[in-house]
PDB file of C-alpha atoms in Angstrom:
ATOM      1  CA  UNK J 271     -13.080  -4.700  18.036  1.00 77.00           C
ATOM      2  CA  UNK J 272     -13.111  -8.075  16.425  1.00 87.00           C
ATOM      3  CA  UNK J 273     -10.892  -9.940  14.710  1.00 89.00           C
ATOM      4  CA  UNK J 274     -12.230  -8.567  10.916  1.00 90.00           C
ATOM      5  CA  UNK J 275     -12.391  -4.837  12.474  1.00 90.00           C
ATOM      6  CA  UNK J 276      -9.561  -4.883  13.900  1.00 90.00           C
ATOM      7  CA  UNK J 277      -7.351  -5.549  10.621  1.00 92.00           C
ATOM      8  CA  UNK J 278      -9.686  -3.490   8.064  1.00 91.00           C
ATOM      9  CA  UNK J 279      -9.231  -0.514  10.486  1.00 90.00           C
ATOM     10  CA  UNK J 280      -5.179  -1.021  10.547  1.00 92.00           C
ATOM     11  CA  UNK J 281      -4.109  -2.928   7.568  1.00 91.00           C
ATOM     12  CA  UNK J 282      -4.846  -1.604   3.900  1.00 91.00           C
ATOM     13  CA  UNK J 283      -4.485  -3.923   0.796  1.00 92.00           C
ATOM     14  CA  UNK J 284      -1.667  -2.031  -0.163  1.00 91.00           C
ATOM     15  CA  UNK J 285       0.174  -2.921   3.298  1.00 91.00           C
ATOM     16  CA  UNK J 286      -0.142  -6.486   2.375  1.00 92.00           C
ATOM     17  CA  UNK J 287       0.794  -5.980  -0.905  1.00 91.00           C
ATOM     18  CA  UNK J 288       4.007  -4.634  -0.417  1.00 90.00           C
ATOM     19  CA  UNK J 289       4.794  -6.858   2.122  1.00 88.00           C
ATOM     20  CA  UNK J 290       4.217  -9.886  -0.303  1.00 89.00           C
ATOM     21  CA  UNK J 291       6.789  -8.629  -1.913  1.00 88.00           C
ATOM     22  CA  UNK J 292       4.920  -6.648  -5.189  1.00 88.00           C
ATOM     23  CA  UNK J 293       6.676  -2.920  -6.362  1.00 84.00           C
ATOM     24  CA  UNK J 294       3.822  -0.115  -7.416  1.00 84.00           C
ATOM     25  CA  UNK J 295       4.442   2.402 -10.369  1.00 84.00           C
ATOM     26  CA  UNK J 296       4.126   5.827  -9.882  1.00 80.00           C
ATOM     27  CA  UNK J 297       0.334   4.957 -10.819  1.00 79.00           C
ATOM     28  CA  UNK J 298       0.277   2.639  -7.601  1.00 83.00           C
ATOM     29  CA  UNK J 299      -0.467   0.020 -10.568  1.00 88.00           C
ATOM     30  CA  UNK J 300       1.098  -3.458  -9.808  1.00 91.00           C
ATOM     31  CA  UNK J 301       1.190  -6.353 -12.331  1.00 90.00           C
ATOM     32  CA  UNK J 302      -1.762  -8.712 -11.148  1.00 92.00           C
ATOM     33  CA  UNK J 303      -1.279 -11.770  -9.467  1.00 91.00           C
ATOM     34  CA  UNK J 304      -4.874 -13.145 -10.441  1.00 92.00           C
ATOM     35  CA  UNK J 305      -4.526 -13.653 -14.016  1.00 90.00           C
ATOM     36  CA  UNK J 306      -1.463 -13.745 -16.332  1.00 88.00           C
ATOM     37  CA  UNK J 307      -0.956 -10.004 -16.557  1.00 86.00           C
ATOM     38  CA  UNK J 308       2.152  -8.887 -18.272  1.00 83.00           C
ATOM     39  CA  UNK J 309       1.784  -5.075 -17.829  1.00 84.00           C
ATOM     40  CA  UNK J 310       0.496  -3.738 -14.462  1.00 87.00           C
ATOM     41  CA  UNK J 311      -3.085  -3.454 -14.515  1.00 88.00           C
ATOM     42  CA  UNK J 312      -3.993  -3.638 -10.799  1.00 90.00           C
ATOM     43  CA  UNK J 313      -4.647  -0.507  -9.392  1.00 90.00           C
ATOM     44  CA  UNK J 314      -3.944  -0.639  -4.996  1.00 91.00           C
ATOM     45  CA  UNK J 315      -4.368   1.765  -2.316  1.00 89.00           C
ATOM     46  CA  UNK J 316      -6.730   1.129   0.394  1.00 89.00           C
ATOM     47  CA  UNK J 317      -8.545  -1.691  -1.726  1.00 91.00           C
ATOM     48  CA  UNK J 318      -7.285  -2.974  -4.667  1.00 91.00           C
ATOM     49  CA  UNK J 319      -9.485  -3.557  -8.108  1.00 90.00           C
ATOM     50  CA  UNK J 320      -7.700  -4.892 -11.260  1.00 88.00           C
ATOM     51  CA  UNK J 321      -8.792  -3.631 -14.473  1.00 84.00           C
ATOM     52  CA  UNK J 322      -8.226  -6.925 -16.509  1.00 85.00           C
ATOM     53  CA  UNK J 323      -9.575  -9.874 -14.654  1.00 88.00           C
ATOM     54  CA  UNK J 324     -12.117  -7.486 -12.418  1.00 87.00           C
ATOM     55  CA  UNK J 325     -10.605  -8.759  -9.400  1.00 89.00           C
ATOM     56  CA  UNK J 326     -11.121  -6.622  -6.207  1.00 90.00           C
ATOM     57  CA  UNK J 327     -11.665  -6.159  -2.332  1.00 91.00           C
ATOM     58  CA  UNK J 328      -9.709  -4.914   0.460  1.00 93.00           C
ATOM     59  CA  UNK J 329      -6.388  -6.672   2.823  1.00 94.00           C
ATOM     60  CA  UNK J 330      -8.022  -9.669   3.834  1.00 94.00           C
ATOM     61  CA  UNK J 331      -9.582 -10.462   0.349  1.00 94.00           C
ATOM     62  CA  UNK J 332      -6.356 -10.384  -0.992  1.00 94.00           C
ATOM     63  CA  UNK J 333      -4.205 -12.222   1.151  1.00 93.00           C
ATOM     64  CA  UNK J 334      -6.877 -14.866   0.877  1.00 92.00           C
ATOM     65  CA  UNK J 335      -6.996 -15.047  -3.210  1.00 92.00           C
ATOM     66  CA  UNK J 336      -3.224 -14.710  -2.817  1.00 91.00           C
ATOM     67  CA  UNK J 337      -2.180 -17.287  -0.377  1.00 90.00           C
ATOM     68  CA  UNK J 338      -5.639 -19.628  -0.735  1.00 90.00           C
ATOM     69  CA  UNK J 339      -6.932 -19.390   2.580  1.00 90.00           C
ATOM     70  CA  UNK J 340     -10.089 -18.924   4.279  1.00 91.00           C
ATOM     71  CA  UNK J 341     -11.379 -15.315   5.205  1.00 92.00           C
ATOM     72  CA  UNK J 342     -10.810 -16.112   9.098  1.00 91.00           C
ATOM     73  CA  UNK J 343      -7.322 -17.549   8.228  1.00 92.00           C
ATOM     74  CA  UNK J 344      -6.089 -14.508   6.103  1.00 92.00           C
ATOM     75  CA  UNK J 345      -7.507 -11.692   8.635  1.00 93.00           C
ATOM     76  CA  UNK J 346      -5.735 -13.895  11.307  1.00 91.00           C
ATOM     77  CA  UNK J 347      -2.664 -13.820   9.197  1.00 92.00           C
ATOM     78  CA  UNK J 348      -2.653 -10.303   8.729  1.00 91.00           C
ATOM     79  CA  UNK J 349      -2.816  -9.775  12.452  1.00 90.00           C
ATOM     80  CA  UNK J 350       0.026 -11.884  13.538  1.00 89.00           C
ATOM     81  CA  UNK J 351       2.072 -10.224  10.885  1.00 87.00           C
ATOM     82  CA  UNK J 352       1.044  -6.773  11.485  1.00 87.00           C
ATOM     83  CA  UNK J 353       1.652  -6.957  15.308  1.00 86.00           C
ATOM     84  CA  UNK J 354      -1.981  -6.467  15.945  1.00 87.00           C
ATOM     85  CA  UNK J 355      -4.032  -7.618  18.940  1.00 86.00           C
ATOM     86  CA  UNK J 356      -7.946  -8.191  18.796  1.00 83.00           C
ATOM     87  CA  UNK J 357     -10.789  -9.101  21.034  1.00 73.00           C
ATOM     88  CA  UNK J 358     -13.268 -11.663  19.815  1.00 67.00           C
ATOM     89  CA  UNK J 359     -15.308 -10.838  22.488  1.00 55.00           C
ATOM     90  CA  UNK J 360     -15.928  -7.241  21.532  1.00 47.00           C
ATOM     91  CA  UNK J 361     -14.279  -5.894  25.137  1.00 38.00           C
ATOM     92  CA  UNK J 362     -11.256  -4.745  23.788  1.00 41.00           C
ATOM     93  CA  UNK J 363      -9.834  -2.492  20.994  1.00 44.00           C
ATOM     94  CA  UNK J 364      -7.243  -3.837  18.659  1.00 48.00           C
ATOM     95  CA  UNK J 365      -3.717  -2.331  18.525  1.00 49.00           C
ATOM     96  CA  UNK J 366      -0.595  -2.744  17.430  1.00 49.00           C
ATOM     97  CA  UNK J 367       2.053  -4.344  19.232  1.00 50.00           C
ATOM     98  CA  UNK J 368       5.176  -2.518  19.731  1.00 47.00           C
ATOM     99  CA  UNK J 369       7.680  -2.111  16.694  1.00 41.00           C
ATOM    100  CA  UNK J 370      10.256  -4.062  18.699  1.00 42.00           C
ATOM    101  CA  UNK J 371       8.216  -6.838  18.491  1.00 44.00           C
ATOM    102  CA  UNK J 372       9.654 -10.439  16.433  1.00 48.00           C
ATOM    103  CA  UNK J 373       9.222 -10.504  12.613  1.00 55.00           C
ATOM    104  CA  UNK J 374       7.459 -13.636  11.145  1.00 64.00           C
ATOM    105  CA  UNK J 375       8.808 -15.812   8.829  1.00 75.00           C
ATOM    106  CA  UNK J 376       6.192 -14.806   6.601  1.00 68.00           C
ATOM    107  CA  UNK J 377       7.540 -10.816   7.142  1.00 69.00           C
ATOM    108  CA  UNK J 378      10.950 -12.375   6.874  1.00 79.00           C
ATOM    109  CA  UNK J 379      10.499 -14.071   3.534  1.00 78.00           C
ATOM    110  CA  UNK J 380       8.318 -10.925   2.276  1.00 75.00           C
ATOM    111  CA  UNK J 381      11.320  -8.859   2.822  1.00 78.00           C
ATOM    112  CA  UNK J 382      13.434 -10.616   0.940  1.00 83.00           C
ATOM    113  CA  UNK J 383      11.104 -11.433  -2.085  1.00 80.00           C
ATOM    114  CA  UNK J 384      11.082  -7.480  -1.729  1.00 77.00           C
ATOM    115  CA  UNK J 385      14.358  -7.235  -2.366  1.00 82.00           C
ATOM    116  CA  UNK J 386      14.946  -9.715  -4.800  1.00 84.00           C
ATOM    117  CA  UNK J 387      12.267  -8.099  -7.279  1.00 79.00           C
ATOM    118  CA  UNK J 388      14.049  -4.395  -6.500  1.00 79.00           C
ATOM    119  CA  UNK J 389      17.702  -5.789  -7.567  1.00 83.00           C
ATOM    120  CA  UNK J 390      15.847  -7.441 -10.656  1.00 83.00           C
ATOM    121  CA  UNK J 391      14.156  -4.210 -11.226  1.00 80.00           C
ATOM    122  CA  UNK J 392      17.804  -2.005 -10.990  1.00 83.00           C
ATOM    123  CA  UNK J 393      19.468  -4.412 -12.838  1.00 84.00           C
ATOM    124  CA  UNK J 394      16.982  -4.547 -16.012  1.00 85.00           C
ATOM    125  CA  UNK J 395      17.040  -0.304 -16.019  1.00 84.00           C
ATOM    126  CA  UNK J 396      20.915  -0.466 -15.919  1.00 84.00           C
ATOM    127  CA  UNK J 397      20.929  -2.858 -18.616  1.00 86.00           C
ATOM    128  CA  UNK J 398      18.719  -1.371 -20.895  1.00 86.00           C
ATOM    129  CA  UNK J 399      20.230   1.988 -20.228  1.00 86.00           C
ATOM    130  CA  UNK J 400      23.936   0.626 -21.407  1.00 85.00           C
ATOM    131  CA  UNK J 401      22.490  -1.353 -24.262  1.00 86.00           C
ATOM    132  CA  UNK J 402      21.088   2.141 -25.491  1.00 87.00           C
ATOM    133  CA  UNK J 403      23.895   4.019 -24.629  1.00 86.00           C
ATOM    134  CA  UNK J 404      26.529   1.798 -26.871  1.00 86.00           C
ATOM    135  CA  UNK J 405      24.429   0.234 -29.483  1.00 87.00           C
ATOM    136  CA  UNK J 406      25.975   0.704 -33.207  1.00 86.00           C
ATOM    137  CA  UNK J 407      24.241   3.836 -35.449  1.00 81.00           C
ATOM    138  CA  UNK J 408      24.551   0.868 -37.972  1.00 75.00           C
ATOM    139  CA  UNK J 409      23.638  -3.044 -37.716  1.00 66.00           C
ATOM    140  CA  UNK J 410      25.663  -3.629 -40.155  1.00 70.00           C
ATOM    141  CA  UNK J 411      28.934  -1.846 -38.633  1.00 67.00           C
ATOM    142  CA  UNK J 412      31.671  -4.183 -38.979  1.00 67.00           C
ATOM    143  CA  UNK J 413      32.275  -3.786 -34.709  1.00 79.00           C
ATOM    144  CA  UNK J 414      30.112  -3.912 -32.023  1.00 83.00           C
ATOM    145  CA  UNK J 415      31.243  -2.537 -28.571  1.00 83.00           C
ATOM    146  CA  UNK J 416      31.570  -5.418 -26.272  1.00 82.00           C
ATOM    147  CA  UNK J 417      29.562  -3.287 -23.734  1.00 84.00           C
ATOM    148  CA  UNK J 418      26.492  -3.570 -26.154  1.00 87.00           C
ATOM    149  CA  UNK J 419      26.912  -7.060 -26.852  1.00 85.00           C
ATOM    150  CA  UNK J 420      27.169  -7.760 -23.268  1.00 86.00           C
ATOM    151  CA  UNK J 421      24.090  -5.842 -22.418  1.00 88.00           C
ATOM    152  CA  UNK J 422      22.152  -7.497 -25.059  1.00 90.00           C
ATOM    153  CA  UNK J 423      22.745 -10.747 -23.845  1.00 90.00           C
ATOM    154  CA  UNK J 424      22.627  -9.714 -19.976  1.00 90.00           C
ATOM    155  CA  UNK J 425      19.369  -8.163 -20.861  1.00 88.00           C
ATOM    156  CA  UNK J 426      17.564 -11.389 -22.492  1.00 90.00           C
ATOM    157  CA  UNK J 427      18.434 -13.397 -19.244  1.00 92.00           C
ATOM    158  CA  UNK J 428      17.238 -11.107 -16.779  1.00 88.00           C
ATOM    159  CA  UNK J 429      14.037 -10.828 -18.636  1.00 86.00           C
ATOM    160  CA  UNK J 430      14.239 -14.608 -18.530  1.00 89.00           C
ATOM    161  CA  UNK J 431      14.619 -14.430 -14.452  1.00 88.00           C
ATOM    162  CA  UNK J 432      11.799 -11.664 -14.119  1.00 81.00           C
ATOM    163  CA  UNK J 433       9.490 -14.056 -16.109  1.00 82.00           C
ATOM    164  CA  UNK J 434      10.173 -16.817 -13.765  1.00 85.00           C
ATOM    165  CA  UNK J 435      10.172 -15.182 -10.350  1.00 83.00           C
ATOM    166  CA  UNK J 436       7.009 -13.254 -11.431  1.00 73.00           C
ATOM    167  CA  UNK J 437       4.825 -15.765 -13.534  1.00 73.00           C
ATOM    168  CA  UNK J 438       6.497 -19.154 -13.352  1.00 82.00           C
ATOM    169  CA  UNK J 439       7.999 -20.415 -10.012  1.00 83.00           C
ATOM    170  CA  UNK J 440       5.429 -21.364  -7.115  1.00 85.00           C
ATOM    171  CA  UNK J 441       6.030 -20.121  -3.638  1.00 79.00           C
ATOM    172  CA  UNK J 442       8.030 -23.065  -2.395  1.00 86.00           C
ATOM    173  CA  UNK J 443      10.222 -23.192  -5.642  1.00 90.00           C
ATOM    174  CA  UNK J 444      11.030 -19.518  -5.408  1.00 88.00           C
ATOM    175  CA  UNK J 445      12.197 -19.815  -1.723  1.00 88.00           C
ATOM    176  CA  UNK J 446      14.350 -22.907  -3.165  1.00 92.00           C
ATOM    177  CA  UNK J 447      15.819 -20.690  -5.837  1.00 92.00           C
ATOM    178  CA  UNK J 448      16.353 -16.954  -4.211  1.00 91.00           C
ATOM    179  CA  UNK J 449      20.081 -17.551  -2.880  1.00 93.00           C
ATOM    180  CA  UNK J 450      21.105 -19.099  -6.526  1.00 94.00           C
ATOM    181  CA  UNK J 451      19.206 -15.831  -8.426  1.00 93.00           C
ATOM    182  CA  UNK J 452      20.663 -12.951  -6.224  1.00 91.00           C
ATOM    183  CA  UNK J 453      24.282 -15.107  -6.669  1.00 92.00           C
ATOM    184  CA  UNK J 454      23.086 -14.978 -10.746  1.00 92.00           C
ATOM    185  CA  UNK J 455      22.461 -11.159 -10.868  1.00 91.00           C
ATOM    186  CA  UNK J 456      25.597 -10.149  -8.551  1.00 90.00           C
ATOM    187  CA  UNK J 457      27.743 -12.366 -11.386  1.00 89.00           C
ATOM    188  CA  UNK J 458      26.161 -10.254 -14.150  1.00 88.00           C
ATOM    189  CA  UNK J 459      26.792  -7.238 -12.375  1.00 85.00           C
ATOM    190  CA  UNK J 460      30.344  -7.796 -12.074  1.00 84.00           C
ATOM    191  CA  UNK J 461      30.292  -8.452 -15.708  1.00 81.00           C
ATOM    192  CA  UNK J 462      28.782  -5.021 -16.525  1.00 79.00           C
ATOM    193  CA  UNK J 463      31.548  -3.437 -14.563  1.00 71.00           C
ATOM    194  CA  UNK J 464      34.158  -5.844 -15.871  1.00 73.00           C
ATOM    195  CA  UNK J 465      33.685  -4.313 -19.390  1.00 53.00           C
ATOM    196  CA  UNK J 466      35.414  -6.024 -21.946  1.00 46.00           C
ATOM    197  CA  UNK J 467      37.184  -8.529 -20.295  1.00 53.00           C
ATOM    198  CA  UNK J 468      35.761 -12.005 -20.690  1.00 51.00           C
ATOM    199  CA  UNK J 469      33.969 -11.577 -23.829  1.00 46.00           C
ATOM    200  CA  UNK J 470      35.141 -12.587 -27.462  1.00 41.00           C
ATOM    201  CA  UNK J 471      34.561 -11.814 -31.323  1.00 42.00           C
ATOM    202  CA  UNK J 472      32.422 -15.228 -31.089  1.00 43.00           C
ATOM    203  CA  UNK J 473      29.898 -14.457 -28.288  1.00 47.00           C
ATOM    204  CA  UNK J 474      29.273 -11.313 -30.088  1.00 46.00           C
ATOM    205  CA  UNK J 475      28.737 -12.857 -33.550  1.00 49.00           C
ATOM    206  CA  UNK J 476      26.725 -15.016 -31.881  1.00 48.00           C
ATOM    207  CA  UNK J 477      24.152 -12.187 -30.212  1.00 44.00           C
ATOM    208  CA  UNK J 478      24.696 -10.562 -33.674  1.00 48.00           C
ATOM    209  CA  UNK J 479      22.952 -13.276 -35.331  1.00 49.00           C
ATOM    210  CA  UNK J 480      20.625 -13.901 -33.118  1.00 44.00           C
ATOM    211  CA  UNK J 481      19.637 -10.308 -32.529  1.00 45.00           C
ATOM    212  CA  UNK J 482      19.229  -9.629 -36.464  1.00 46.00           C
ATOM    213  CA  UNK J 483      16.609 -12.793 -36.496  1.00 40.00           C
TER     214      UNK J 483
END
């Protein structure tokens, strides 16, 4: 098989899709990277079709819209990244290279963009979980458990972070930033587990305030 064969036979949009570093819902709905799309509205599986902006087509479509390249460049991406071997000469079928074989840089970085949108993920459901768990009956109650208080503040930064790494940084910022966000979120994690240590009467009358605007 060709080159194009050879990768729409192997690769599925949702292989690439993962590996860029995107996390489905249990819809296998992912929040699409064509248009500004706050709410996941792109459904993926074998090909991928967005309900919003209309955009569709299969692996090597989207690695091109994604990453701006030419058709021939993304199919060729997909094959070095997927281990895959083709024949352009038709004489030979393409397979995939052993398992063992050395991960790109581009599987490298995927991997950890991966994992830095699953920690930002964790830490948003733990926070909004303990925010609900020890907010006052009353916003008027004279105390506010610093856990709350914490988690309210905690909460607003990592929606902050989510907003950037999702919407706002570019490729080459995000690799420049990665290290100094996963230090960020392990800091607020120690915080959450640090309960009320650290935090006074005046950082809570502060989220007080601004949480009653």
């Amino acid at each position: 098989m060709n080159l194009f064969e050879t990768v729409r036979t192997n690769v599925k949009a949702i292989d690439v899709v993962l590996m860029a570093g995107f996390q489905q819902n249990r819809s296998k709905m992912i929040c699409c990277p064509f248009h500004n799309d706050k709410h996941p509205s792109m459904k993926v599986d074998r090909r991928y079709f967005c309900f919003g902006c209309g955009a569709k087509g299969d692996a090597i479509d989207f690695v091109s819209n994604y990453y701006g390249l030419r058709l021939k460049e993304a199919a060729e991406k997909i094959a070095s990244d997927f281990g895959l071997t083709y024949d352009n000469t038709g004489y030979s079928e393409g397979v995939r290279k052993p398992i063992a074989a050395k991960r790109s840089e581009y599987q490298i970085w995927a991997e950890k963009k991966q994992e830095l949108f699953a920690h930002l993920s964790r830490l948003h459901e733990q926070l909004r979980e303990m925010k609900m768990e020890y907010a006052p009956k009353d916003r008027e109650d004279s105390e506010w458990s610093p856990l709350f208080v914490m988690a309210a503040k905690e909460l607003t930064y990592v929606d902050y972070l989510y907003d950037y790494c999702m919407f706002e940084a570019t490729e080459d910022e995000l690799k420049l930033k990665i290290d100094e966000i996963m230090k960020e979120m392990e800091k607020i994690e120690k915080r959450m587990y640090d309960t009320e240590s650290g935090i006074s009467g005046s950082d809570a009358g502060q989220i007080r305030e601004r949480l009653a605007v």
